[in-house]
Short mmCIF file of C-alpha atoms in Angstrom, two decimals:
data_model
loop_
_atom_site.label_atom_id
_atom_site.label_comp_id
_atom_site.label_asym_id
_atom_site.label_seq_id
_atom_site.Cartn_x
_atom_site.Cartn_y
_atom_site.Cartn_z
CA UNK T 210 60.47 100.79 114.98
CA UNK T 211 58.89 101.21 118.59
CA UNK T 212 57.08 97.53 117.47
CA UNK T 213 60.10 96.04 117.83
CA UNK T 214 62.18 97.66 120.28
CA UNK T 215 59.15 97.09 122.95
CA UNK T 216 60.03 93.30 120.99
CA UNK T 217 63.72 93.40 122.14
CA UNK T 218 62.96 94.66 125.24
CA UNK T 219 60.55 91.76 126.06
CA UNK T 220 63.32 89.24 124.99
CA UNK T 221 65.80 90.57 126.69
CA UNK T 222 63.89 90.56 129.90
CA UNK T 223 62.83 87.11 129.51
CA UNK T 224 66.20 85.89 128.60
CA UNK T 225 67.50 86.96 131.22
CA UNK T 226 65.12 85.30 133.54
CA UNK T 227 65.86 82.16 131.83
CA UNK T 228 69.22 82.26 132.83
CA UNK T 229 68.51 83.12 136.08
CA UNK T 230 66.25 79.67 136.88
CA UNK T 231 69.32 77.87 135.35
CA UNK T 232 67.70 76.43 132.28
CA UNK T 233 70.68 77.82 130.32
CA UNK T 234 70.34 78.20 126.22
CA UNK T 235 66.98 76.47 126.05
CA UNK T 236 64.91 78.36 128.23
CA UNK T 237 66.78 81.14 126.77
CA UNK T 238 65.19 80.28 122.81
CA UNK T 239 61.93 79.89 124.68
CA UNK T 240 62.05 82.97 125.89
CA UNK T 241 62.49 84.66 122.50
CA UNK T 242 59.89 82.42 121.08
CA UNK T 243 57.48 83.51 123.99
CA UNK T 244 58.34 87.29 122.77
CA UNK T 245 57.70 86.89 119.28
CA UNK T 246 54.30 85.32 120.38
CA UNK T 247 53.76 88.44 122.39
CA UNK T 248 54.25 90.85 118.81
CA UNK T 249 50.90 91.94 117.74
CA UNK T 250 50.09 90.85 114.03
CA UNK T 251 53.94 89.12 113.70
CA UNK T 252 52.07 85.68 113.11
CA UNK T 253 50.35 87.69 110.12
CA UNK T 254 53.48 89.67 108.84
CA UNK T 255 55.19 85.95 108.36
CA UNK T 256 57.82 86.94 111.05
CA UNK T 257 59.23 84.07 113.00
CA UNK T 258 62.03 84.29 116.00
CA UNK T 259 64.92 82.15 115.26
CA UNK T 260 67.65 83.33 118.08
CA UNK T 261 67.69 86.37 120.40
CA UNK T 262 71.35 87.13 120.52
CA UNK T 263 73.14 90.03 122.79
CA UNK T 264 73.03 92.53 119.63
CA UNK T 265 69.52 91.83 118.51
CA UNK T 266 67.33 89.68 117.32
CA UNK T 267 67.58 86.39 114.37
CA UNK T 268 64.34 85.81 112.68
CA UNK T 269 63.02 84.86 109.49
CA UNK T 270 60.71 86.78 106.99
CA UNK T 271 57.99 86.10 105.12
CA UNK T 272 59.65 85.19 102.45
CA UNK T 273 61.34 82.45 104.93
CA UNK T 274 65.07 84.46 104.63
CA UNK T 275 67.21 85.35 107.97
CA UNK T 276 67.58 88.20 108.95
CA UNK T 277 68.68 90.39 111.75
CA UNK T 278 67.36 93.10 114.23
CA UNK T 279 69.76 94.92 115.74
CA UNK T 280 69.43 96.72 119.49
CA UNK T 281 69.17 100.60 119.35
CA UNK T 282 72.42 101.44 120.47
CA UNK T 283 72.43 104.32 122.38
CA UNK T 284 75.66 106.96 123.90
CA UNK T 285 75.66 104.51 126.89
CA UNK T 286 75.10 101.03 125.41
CA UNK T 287 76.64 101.13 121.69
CA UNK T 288 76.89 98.27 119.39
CA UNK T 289 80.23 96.52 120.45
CA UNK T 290 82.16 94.90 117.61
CA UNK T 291 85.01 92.50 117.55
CA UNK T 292 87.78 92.80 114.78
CA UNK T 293 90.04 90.05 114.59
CA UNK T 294 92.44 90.15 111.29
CA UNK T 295 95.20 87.83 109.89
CA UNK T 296 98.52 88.46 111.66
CA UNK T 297 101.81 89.27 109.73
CA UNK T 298 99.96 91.52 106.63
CA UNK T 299 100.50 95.13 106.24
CA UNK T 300 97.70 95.64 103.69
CA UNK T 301 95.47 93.70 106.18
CA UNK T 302 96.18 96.05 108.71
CA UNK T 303 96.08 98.81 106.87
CA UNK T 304 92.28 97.23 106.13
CA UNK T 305 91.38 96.96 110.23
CA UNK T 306 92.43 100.39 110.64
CA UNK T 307 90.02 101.92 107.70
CA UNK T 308 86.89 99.21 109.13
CA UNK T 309 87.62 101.25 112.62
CA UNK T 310 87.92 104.40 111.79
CA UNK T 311 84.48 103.53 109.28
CA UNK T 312 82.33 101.82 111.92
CA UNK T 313 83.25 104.39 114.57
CA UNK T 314 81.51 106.93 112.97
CA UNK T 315 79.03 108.67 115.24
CA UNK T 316 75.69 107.75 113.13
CA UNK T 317 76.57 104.06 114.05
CA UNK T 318 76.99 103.92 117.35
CA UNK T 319 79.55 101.44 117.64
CA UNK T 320 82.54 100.69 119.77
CA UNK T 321 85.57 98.62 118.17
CA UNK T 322 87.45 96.30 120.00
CA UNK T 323 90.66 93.93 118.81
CA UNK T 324 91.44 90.59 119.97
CA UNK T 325 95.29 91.10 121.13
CA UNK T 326 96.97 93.60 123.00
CA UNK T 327 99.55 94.36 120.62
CA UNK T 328 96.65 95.51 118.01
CA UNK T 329 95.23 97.87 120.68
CA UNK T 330 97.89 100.02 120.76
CA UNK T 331 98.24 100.25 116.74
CA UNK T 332 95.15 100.61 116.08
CA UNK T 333 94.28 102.82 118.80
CA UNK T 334 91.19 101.41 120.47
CA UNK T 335 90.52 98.62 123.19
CA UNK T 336 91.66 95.78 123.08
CA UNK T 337 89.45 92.30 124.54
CA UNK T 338 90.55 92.56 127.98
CA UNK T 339 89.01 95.82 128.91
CA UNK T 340 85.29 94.14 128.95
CA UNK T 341 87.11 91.35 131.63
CA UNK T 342 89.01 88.26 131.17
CA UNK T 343 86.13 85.72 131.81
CA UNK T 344 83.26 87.64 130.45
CA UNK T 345 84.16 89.75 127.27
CA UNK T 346 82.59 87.29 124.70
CA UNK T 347 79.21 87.80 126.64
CA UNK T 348 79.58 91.35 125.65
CA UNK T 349 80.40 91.63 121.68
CA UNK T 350 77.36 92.25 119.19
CA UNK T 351 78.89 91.90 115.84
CA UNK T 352 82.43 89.90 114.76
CA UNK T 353 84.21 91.73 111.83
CA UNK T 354 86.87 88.71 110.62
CA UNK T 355 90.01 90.24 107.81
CA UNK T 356 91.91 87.12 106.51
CA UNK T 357 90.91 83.33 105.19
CA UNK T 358 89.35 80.48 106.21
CA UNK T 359 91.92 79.87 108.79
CA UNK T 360 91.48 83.47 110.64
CA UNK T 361 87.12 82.64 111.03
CA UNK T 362 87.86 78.97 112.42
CA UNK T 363 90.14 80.73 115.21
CA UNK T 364 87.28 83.33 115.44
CA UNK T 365 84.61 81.17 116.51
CA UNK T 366 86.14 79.12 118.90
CA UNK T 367 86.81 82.49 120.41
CA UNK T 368 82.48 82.04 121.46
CA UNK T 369 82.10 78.80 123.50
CA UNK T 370 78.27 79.81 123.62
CA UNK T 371 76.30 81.99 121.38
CA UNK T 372 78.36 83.64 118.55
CA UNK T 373 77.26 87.42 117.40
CA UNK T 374 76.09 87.88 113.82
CA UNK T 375 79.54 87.82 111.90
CA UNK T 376 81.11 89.57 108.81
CA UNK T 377 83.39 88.06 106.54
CA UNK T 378 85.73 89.81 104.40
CA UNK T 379 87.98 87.45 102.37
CA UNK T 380 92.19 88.41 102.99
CA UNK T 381 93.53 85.04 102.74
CA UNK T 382 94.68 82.48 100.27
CA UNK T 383 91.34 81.04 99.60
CA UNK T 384 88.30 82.34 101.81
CA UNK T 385 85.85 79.83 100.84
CA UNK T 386 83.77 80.83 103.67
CA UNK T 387 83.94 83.95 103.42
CA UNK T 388 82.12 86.04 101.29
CA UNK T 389 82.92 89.39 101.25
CA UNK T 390 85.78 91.52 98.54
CA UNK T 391 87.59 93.84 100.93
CA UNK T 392 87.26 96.61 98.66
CA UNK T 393 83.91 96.74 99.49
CA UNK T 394 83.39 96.99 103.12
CA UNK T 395 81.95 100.57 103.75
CA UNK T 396 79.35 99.39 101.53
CA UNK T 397 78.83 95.66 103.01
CA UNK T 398 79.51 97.13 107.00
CA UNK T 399 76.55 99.68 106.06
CA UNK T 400 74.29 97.15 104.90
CA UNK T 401 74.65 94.85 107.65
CA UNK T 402 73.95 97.30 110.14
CA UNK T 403 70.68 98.34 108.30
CA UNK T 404 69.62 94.86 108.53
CA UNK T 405 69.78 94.59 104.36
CA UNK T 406 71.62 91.59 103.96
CA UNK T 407 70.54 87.79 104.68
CA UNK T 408 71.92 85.63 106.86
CA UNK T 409 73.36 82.38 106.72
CA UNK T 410 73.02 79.89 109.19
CA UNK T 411 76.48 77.53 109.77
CA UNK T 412 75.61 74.57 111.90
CA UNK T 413 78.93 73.51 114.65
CA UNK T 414 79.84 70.74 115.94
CA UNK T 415 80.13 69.87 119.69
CA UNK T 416 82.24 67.41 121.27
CA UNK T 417 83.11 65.75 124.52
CA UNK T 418 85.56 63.41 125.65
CA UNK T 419 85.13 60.61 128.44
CA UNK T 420 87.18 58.52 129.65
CA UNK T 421 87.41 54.98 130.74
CA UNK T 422 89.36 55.38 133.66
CA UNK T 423 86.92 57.02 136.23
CA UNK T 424 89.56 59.08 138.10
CA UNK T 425 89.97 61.02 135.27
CA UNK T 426 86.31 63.43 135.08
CA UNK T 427 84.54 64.39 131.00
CA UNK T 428 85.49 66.89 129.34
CA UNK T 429 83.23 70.02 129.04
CA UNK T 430 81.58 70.46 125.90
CA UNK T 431 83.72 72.50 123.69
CA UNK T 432 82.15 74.08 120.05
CA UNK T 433 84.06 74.00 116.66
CA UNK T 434 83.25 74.72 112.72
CA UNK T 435 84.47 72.26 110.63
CA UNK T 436 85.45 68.83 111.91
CA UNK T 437 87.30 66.44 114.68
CA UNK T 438 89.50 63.73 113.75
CA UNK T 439 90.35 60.38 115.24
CA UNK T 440 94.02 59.27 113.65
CA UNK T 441 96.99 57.28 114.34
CA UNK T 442 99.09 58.68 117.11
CA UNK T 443 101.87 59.16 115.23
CA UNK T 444 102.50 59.14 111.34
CA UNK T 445 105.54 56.97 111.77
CA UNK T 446 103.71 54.45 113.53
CA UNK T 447 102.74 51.58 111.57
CA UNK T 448 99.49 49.24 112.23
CA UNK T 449 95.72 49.90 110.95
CA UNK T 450 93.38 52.20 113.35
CA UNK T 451 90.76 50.51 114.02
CA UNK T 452 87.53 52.96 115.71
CA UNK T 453 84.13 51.24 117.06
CA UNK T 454 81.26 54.16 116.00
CA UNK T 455 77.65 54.34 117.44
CA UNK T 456 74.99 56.40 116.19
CA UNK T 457 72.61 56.99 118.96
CA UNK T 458 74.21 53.76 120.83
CA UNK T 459 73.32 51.53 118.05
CA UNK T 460 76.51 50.17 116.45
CA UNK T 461 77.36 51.57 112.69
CA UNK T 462 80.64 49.89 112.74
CA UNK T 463 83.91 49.28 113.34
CA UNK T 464 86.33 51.35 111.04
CA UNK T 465 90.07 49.94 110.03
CA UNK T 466 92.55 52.40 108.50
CA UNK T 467 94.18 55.32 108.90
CA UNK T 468 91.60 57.19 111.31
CA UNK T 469 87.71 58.75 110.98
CA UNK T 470 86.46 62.44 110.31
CA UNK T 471 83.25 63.51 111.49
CA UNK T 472 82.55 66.93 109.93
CA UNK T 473 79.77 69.57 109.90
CA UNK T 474 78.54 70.79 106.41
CA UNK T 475 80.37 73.71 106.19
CA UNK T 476 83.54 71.72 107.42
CA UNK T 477 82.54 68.82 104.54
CA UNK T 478 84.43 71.52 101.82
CA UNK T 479 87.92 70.73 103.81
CA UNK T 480 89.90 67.84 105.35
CA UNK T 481 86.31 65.55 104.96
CA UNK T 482 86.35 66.64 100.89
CA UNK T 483 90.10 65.94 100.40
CA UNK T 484 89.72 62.27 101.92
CA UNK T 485 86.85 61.45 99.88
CA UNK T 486 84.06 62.99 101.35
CA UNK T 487 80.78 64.86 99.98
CA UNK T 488 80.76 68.35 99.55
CA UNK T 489 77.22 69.18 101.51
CA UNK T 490 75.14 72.96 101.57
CA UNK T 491 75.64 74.28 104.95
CA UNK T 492 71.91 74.88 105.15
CA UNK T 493 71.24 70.90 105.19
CA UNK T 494 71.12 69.73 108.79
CA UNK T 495 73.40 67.10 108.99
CA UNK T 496 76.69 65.35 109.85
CA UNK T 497 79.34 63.63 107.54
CA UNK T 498 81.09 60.69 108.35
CA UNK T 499 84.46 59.99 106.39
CA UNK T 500 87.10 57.19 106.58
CA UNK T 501 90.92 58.16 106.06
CA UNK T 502 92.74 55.38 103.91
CA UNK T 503 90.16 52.25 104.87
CA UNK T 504 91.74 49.16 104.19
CA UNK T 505 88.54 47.69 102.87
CA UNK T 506 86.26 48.64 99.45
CA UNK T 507 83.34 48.56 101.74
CA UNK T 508 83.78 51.50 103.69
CA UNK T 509 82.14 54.64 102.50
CA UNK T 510 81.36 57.99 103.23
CA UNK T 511 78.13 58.55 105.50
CA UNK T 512 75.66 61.35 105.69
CA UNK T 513 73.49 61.72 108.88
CA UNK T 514 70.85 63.41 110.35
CA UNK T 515 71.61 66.61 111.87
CA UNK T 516 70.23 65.66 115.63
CA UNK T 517 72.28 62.24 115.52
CA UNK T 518 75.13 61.78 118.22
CA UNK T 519 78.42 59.72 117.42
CA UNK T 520 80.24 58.15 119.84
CA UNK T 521 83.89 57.00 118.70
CA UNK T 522 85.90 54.52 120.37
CA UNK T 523 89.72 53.94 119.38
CA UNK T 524 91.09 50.71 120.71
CA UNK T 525 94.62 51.78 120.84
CA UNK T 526 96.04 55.65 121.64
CA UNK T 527 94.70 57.74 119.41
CA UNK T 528 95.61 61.83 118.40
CA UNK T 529 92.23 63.95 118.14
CA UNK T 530 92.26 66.72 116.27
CA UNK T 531 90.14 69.47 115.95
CA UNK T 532 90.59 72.27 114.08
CA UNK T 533 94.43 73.60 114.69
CA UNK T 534 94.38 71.79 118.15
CA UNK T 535 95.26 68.50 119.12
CA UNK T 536 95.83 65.80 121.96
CA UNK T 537 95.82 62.20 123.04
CA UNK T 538 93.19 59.98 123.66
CA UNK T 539 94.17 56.81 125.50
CA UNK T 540 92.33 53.65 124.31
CA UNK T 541 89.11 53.14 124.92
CA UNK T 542 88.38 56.40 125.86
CA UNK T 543 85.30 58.01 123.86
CA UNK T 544 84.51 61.07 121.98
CA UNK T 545 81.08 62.07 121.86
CA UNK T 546 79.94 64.57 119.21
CA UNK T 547 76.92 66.27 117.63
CA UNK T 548 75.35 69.23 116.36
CA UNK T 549 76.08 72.18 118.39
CA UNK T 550 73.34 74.49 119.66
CA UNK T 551 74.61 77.33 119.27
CA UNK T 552 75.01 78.24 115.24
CA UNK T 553 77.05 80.78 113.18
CA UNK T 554 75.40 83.37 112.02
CA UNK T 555 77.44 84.62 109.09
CA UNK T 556 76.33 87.52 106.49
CA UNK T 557 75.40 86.68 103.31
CA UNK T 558 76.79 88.46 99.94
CA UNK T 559 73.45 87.65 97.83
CA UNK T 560 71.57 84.84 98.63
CA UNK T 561 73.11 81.78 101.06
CA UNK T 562 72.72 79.54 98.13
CA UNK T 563 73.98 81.59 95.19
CA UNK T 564 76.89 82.59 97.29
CA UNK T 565 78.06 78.98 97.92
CA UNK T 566 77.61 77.97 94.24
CA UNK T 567 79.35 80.87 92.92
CA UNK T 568 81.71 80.34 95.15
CA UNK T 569 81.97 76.48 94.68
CA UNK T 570 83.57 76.99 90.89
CA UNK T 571 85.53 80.26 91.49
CA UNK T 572 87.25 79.36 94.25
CA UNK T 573 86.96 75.20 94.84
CA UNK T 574 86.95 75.29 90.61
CA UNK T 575 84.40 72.72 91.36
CA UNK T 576 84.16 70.55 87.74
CA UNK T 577 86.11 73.09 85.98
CA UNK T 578 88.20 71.43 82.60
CA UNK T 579 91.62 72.59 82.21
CA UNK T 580 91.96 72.55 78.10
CA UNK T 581 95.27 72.95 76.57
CA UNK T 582 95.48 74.36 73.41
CA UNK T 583 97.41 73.13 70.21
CA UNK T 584 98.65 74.25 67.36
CA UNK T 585 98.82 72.17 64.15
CA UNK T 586 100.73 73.46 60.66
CA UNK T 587 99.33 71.75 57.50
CA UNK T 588 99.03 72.03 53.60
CA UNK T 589 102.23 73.95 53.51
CA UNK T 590 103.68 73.81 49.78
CA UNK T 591 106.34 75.63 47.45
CA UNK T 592 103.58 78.38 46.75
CA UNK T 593 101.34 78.34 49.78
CA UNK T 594 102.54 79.15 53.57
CA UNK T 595 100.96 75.94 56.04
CA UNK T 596 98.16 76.98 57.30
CA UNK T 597 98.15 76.86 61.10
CA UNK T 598 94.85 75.37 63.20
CA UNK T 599 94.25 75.69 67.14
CA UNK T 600 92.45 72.54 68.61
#
C-alpha cells in the first residue's frame, strides 16, 4: 500500500511538471511512464502504467487486464464523484439519491456532486458549479452515469481532456454500453472502489474543422464517442453528396450519395451499423468508414488503422453531425478527424470481451431467429379426435 502511494505521489509530481513546461497530455503519459519505471520490482510483478488520471492510476496486470489505483482519499482531499442521471424518471431519481446517500458513507471517502442545479437542491449535495465554471472537470475522480446510451454520450463530452474512470448503470431503453443492472450498485460501486473490477478501454474520436476561407480561424479540437457525419444539408434537398476523403493526405476517394460516417468502434454498434457498417470490439484500434445510400455497388464499408487521420471535403454545404449536435459546413471546408488521446475508461461487469458478447445477443439480438410456431390437426376420424402437432 505505501509501494504505491510513494507511486502516486511520484506521478502526480511529475505530471504536474509536465504541464507546467507546456508539453500538455504527452509529457503528462511520460511522466507516469517515468514513475512506473521508478517502482522497485514493478517490471517483475508484470505491472505496466497505462494513464495517470486525477483519481489514480490506469495500469495493466500481469495477466495484461486494466485496472485501476485509486488516490487515498483523505478528510481534506476525498474522492470526488460526478452523478449525472436521465432527466424526466422518478425511479431514476429515486436511484441517484440511494448511489449518494451509498457512496457518501464515511469508510469511502467520497464527495458527490450532480451536473445541474436543479438536482442539487433535490438531492441535497453540490451541484458542478461549486468546484468553478471553467475548471470543475479538472477536479472529478470517478463519473457515476443512471440512464442509456444517450445519457453516457452527453457524459463524456462533458471531459474535453482526460475522462475519470466511469460507471455505468443501465436506466434507459437499451444501454448497450453500459453494463451495469441498477439493482446492483452497492455491490458494483464497492467493487470499483476496491479496484476489483477490470477496465475497459473505449477509444474517441477527435475532430477539427478548417476552413477555406482564411478569415474564418480552425476549430479547436473537440472529443466525442461514437461518430461524426457529413450529410446533405437538408433532407428535402435533392442532388447526390458527393465528399473527397484522404487518409493521411493520400486520396481514398471521392464518395457520391447521401453523406459519409466515420465512427469509432464503440460508435460502429449505432448510426455506422444501421447504414451498413461492421459491428467492431471496442478493444481493436481502429476507425470505420461508412457510406449513407452510395449511388454506386462499389462503395463499401472501410476499416482503418487506429492512428490514421481522415480528412473530408464536401463540395457543396454540408450539415455535420456529431453526436446530438449539429452545424454547417460551407463547401470546401474540411473536417479533420482521428483517434482521440484521451480514452474512456469504463468499468467492466466480467471481462471487456464477455461483456460485449453477452451483450451483443441480449440486447442487439445479434443473429437471433424469430420462429413462429404452428399448429397442424390431422388423422381426425368418426372414432379418433385429430391429433394436433406443433412445427
Amino acid at each position: 500500500q505505501s509501494t504505491w502511494g510513494n507511486l502516486s505521489h511520484l506521478s502526480r509530481m511529475l505530471s504536474s511538471l509536465a504541464r507546467a513546461s507546456g508539453h500538455g497530455a504527452t509529457a503528462a503519459a511520460v511522466a507516469a511512464t517515468a514513475a512506473a519505471a521508478a517502482l522497485p520490482g514493478a517490471a517483475a510483478r508484470g505491472i505496466t502504467t497505462v494513464a495517470q488520471l486525477r483519481g489514480g492510476m490506469v495500469y495493466r496486470d500481469s495477466e495484461l487486464r486494466l485496472r485501476f489505483k485509486w488516490k487515498e482519499p483523505t478528510e481534506k482531499t476525498p474522492l470526488r464523484c460526478l452523478i449525472v442521471k436521465k432527466r424526466g424518471n422518478e425511479g431514476i431519481r429515486a436511484l441517484a439519491k440511494a448511489v449518494v446517500e451509498y457512496l457518501q458513507q464515511p469508510s469511502f471517502g467520497v464527495q458527490c456532486f450532480v451536473e445541474k442545479n436543479s438536482d442539487s437542491d433535490e438531492m441535497s449535495v453540490p451541484s458542478l458549479r461549486e468546484l468553478g465554471k471553467s475548471t470543475w472537470s479538472n477536479e472529478i475522480d470517478l463519473v457515476v452515469v443512471l440512464g442509456g446510451d444517450g445519457t453516457l454520450l452527453h457524459t463524456q463530452t462533458l471531459f474535453q481532456g482526460a475522462v475519470p474512470p466511469t460507471i455505468g448503470f443501465s436506466c434507459g431503453s437499451l444501454g448497450f454500453l453500459l453494463p451495469f443492472d441498477p439493482a446492483r450498485y452497492k455491490e458494483v460501486l464497492a467493487r470499483a472502489l476496491t479496484g476489483d473490477l477490470e477496465l475497459l478501454q473505449r477509444a474517441r474520436l477527435q475532430f477539427r474543422v478548417s476552413y477555406k476561407d482564411e478569415d474564418l480561424p480552425t476549430t479547436r479540437p473537440f472529443h466525442i464517442l461514437n461518430e461524426v457525419a457529413l450529410k446533405r444539408a437538408h433532407e428535402f434537398e435533392g442532388g447526390v453528396q458527393e465528399i473527397v476523403a484522404h487518409v493521411d493526405g493520400e486520396f481514398l476517394a471521392k464518395y457520391q450519395g447521401d453523406g459519409l460516417i466515420v465512427a469509432s468502434p464503440s460508435g460502429s454498434s449505432a448510426y455506422s451499423m444501421a447504414s451498413g457498417g461492421s459491428i467492431v470490439h471496442p478493444q481493436i484500434d481502429c476507425l470505420l468508414v461508412t457510406p449513407l445510400c452510395s449511388m454506386t455497388l462499389s462503395s463499401r464499408p472501410v476499416i482503418l488503422p487506429g492512428s490514421s487521420t481522415i480528412s473530408l471535403t464536401p463540395t457543396r454545404t454540408t450539415a455535420f453531425l456529431e453526436g446530438r449536435w449539429g452545424q454547417m459546413m460551407p463547401a470546401d471546408s474540411t473536417v479533420h478527424i482521428s483517434r482521440s488521446p484521451f480514452p474512456l475508461y469504463m468499468f467492466a461487469r466480467e471481462t471487456p470481451t464477455k461483456d460485449w458478447v453477452r451483450d451483443l445477443g441480449s440486447k442487439l439480438l445479434f443473429e437471433r431467429q424469430v420462429r413462429v410456431e404452428r399448429t397442424f390437426l390431422f388423422g381426425g376420424s368418426a372414432n379418433h379426435d385429430p391429433q394436433s402437432v406443433v412445427l
